[in-house]
PDB file of C-alpha atoms in Angstrom:
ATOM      1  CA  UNK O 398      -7.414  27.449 -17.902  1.00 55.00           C
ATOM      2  CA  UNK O 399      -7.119  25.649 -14.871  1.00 68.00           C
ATOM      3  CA  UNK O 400      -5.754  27.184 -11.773  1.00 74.00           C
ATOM      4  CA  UNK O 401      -3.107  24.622  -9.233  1.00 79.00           C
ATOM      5  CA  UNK O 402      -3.227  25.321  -6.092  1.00 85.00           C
ATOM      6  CA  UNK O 403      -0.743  24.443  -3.316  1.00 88.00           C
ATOM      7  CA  UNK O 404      -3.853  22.289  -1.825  1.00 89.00           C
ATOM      8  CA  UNK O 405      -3.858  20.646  -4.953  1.00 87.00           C
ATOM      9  CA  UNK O 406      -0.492  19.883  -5.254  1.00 89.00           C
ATOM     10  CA  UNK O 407      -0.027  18.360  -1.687  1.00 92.00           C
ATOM     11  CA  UNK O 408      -2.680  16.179  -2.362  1.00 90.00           C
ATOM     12  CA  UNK O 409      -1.251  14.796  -5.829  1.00 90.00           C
ATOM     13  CA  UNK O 410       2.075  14.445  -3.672  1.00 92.00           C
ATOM     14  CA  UNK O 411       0.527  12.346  -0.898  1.00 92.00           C
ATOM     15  CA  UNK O 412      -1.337  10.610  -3.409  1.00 89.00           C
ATOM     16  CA  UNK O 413       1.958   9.355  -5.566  1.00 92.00           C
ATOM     17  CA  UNK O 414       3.358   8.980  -1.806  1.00 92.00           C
ATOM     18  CA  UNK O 415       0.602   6.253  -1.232  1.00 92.00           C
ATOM     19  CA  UNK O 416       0.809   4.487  -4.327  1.00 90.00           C
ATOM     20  CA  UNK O 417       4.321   4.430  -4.523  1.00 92.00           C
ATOM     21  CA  UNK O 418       4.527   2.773  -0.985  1.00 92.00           C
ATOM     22  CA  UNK O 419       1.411   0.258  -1.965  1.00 92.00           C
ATOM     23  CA  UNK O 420       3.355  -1.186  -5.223  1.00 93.00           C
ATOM     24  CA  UNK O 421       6.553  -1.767  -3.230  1.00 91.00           C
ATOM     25  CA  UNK O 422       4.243  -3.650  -0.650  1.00 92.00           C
ATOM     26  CA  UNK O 423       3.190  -5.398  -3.244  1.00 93.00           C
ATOM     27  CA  UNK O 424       6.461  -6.127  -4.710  1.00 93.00           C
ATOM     28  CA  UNK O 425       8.070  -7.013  -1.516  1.00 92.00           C
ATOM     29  CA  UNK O 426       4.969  -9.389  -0.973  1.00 93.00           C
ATOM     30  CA  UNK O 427       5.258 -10.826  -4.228  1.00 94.00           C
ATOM     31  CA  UNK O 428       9.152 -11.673  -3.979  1.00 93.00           C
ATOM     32  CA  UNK O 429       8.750 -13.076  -0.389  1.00 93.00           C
ATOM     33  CA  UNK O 430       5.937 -15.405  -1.754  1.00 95.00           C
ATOM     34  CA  UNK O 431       8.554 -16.707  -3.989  1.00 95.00           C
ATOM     35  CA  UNK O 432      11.628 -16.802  -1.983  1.00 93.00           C
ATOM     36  CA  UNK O 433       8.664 -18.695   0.642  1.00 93.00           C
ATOM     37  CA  UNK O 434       7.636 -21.308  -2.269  1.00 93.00           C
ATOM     38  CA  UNK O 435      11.615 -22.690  -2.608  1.00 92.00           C
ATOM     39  CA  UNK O 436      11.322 -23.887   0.848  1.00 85.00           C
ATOM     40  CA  UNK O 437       9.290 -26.513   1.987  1.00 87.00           C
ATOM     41  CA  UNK O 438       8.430 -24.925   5.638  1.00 86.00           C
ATOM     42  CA  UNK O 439       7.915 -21.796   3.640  1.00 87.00           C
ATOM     43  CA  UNK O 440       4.436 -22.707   1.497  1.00 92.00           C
ATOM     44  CA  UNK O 441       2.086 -21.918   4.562  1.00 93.00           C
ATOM     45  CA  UNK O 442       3.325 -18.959   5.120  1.00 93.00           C
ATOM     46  CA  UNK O 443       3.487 -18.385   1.519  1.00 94.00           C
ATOM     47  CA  UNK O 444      -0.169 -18.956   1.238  1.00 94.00           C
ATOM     48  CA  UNK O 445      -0.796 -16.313   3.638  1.00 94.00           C
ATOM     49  CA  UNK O 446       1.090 -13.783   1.634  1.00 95.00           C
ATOM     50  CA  UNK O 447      -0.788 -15.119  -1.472  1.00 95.00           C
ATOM     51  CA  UNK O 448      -3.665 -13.916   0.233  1.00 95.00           C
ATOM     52  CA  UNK O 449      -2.610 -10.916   1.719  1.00 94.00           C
ATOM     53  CA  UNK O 450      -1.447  -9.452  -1.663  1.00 94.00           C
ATOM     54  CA  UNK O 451      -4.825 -10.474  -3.073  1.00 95.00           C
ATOM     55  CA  UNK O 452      -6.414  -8.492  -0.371  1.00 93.00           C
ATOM     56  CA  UNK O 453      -4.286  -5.891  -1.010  1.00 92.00           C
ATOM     57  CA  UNK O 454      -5.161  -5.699  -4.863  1.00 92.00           C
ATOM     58  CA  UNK O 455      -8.747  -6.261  -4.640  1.00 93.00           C
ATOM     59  CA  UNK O 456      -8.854  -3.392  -1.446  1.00 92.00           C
ATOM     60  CA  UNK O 457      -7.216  -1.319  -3.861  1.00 89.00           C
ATOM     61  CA  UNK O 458      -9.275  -1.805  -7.067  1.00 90.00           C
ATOM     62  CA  UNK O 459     -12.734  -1.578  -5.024  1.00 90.00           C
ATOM     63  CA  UNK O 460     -11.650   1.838  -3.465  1.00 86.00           C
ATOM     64  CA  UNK O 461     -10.484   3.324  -6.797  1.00 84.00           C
ATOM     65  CA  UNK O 462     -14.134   2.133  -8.530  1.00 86.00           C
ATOM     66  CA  UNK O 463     -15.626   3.916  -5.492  1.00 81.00           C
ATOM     67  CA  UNK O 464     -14.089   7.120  -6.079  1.00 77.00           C
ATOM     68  CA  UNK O 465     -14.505   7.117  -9.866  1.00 75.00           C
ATOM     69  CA  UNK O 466     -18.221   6.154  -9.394  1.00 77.00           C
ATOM     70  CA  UNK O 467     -18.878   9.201  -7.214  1.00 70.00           C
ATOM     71  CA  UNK O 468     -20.695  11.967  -8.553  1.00 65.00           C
ATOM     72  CA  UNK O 469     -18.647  15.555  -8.981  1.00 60.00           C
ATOM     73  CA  UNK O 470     -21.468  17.520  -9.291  1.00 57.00           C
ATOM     74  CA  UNK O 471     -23.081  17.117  -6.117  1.00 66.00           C
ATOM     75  CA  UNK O 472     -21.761  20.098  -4.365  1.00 70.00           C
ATOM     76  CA  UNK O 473     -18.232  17.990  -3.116  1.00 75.00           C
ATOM     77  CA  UNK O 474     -15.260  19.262  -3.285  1.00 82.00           C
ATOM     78  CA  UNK O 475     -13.525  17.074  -5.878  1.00 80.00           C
ATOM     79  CA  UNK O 476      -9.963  17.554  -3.805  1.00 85.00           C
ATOM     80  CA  UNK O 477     -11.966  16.836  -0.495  1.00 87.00           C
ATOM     81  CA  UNK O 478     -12.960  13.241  -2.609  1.00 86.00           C
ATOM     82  CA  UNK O 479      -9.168  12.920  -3.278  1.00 87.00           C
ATOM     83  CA  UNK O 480      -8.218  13.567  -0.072  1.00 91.00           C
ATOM     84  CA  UNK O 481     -10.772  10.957   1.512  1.00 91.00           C
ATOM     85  CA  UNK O 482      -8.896   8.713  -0.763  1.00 90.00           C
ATOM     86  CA  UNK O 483      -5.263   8.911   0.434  1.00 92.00           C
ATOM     87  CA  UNK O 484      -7.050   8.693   3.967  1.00 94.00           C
ATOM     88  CA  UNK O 485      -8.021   5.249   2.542  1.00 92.00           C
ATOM     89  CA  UNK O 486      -5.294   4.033   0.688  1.00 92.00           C
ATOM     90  CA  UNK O 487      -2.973   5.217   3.817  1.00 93.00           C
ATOM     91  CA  UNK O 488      -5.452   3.230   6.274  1.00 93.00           C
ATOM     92  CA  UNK O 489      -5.044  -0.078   3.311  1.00 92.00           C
ATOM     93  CA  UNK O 490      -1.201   0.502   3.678  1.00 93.00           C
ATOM     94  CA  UNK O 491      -1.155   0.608   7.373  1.00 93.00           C
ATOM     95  CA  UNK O 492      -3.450  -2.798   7.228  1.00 93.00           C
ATOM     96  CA  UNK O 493      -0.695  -4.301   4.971  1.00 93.00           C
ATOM     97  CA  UNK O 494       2.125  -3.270   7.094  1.00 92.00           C
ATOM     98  CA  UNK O 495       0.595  -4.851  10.144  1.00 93.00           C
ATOM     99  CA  UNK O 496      -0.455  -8.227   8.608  1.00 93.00           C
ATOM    100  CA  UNK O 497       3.024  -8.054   6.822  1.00 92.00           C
ATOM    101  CA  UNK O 498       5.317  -7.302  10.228  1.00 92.00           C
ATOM    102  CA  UNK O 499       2.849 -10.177  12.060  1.00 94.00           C
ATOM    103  CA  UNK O 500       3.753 -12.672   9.291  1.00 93.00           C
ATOM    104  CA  UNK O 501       7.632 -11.315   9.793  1.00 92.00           C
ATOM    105  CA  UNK O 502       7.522 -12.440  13.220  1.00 94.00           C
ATOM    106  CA  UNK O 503       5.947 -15.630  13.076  1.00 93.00           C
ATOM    107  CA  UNK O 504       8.196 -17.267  10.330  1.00 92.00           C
ATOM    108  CA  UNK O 505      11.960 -17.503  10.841  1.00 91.00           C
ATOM    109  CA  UNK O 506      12.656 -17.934   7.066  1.00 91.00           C
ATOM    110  CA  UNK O 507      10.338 -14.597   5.833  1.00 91.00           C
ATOM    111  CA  UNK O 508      12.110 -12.960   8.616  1.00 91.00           C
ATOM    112  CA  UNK O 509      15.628 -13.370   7.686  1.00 91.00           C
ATOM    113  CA  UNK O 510      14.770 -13.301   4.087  1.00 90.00           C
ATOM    114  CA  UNK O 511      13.211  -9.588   5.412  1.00 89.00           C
ATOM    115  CA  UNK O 512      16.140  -8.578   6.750  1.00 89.00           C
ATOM    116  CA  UNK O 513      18.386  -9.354   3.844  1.00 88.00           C
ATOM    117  CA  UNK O 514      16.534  -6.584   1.963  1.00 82.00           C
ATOM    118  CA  UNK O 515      18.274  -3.165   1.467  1.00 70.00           C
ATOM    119  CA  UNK O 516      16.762  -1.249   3.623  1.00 61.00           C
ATOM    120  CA  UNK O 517      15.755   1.659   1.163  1.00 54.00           C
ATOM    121  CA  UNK O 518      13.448  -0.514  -0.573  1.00 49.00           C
ATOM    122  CA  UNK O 519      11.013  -1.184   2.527  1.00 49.00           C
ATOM    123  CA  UNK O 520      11.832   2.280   3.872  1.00 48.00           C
ATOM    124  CA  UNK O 521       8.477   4.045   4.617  1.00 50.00           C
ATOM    125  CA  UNK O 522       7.666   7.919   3.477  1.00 50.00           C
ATOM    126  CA  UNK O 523       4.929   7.871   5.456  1.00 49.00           C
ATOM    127  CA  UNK O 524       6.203  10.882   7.634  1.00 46.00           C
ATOM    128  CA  UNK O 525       5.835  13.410   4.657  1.00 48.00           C
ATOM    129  CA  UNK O 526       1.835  12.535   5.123  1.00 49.00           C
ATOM    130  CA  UNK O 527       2.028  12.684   8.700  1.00 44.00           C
TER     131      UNK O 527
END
């Protein structure tokens, strides 16, 4: 039988925290790239989005493979190799949030397209990690 421990179950909360907060990134990425691609001045900053949410996927799938290719039997602690994760993931969101709030203030139509957005979905529950 396997025993949960409180350890355990602050690091599967901070992990759904993380991963809950990437996929609305992504989400809010994706529908600015298309509210970006109806307008003409738009499409460059579009293309930067494009490429921010690829960064953002491939960032995500090569630090997943990296966990799932390390070896449990080496004498780590496996919730001290999901923990190292969430320090990752958090550091990718922070990354994302940056690049995203630079690209908010250099384009007047992502900006007010930003702003239109209830403000629960961009909301961050970062502080519950903090």
């Amino acid at each position: 039988m396997k025993r949960i421990s409180y350890e355990l179950l602050q690091a599967e909360h901070a992990w759904m925290i993380v991963s809950d907060q990437l996929q609305q990134r992504n989400n809010v990425m994706a529908k600015g790239i298309s509210h970006l691609e109806r307008n003409p001045k738009g499409l460059p900053m579009a293309s930067r989005l494009i490429i921010l949410r690829y960064h953002l996927k491939m960032s995500l799938r090569q630090l997943t493979q990296e966990v799932h290719k390390q070896p449990t039997t080496c004498g780590i602690d496996p919730l001290d190799i999901q923990w190292q994760h969430i320090h990752q993931l958090l550091f990718l969101l922070r990354q994302i949030d940056s690049e995203l709030g630079r690209a908010t203030q250099e384009n007047e139509v992502l900006r007010t397209w930003m702003q239109s957005l209830d403000g629960r979905v961009y909301r961050s529950a970062l502080v519950h990690l903090n």
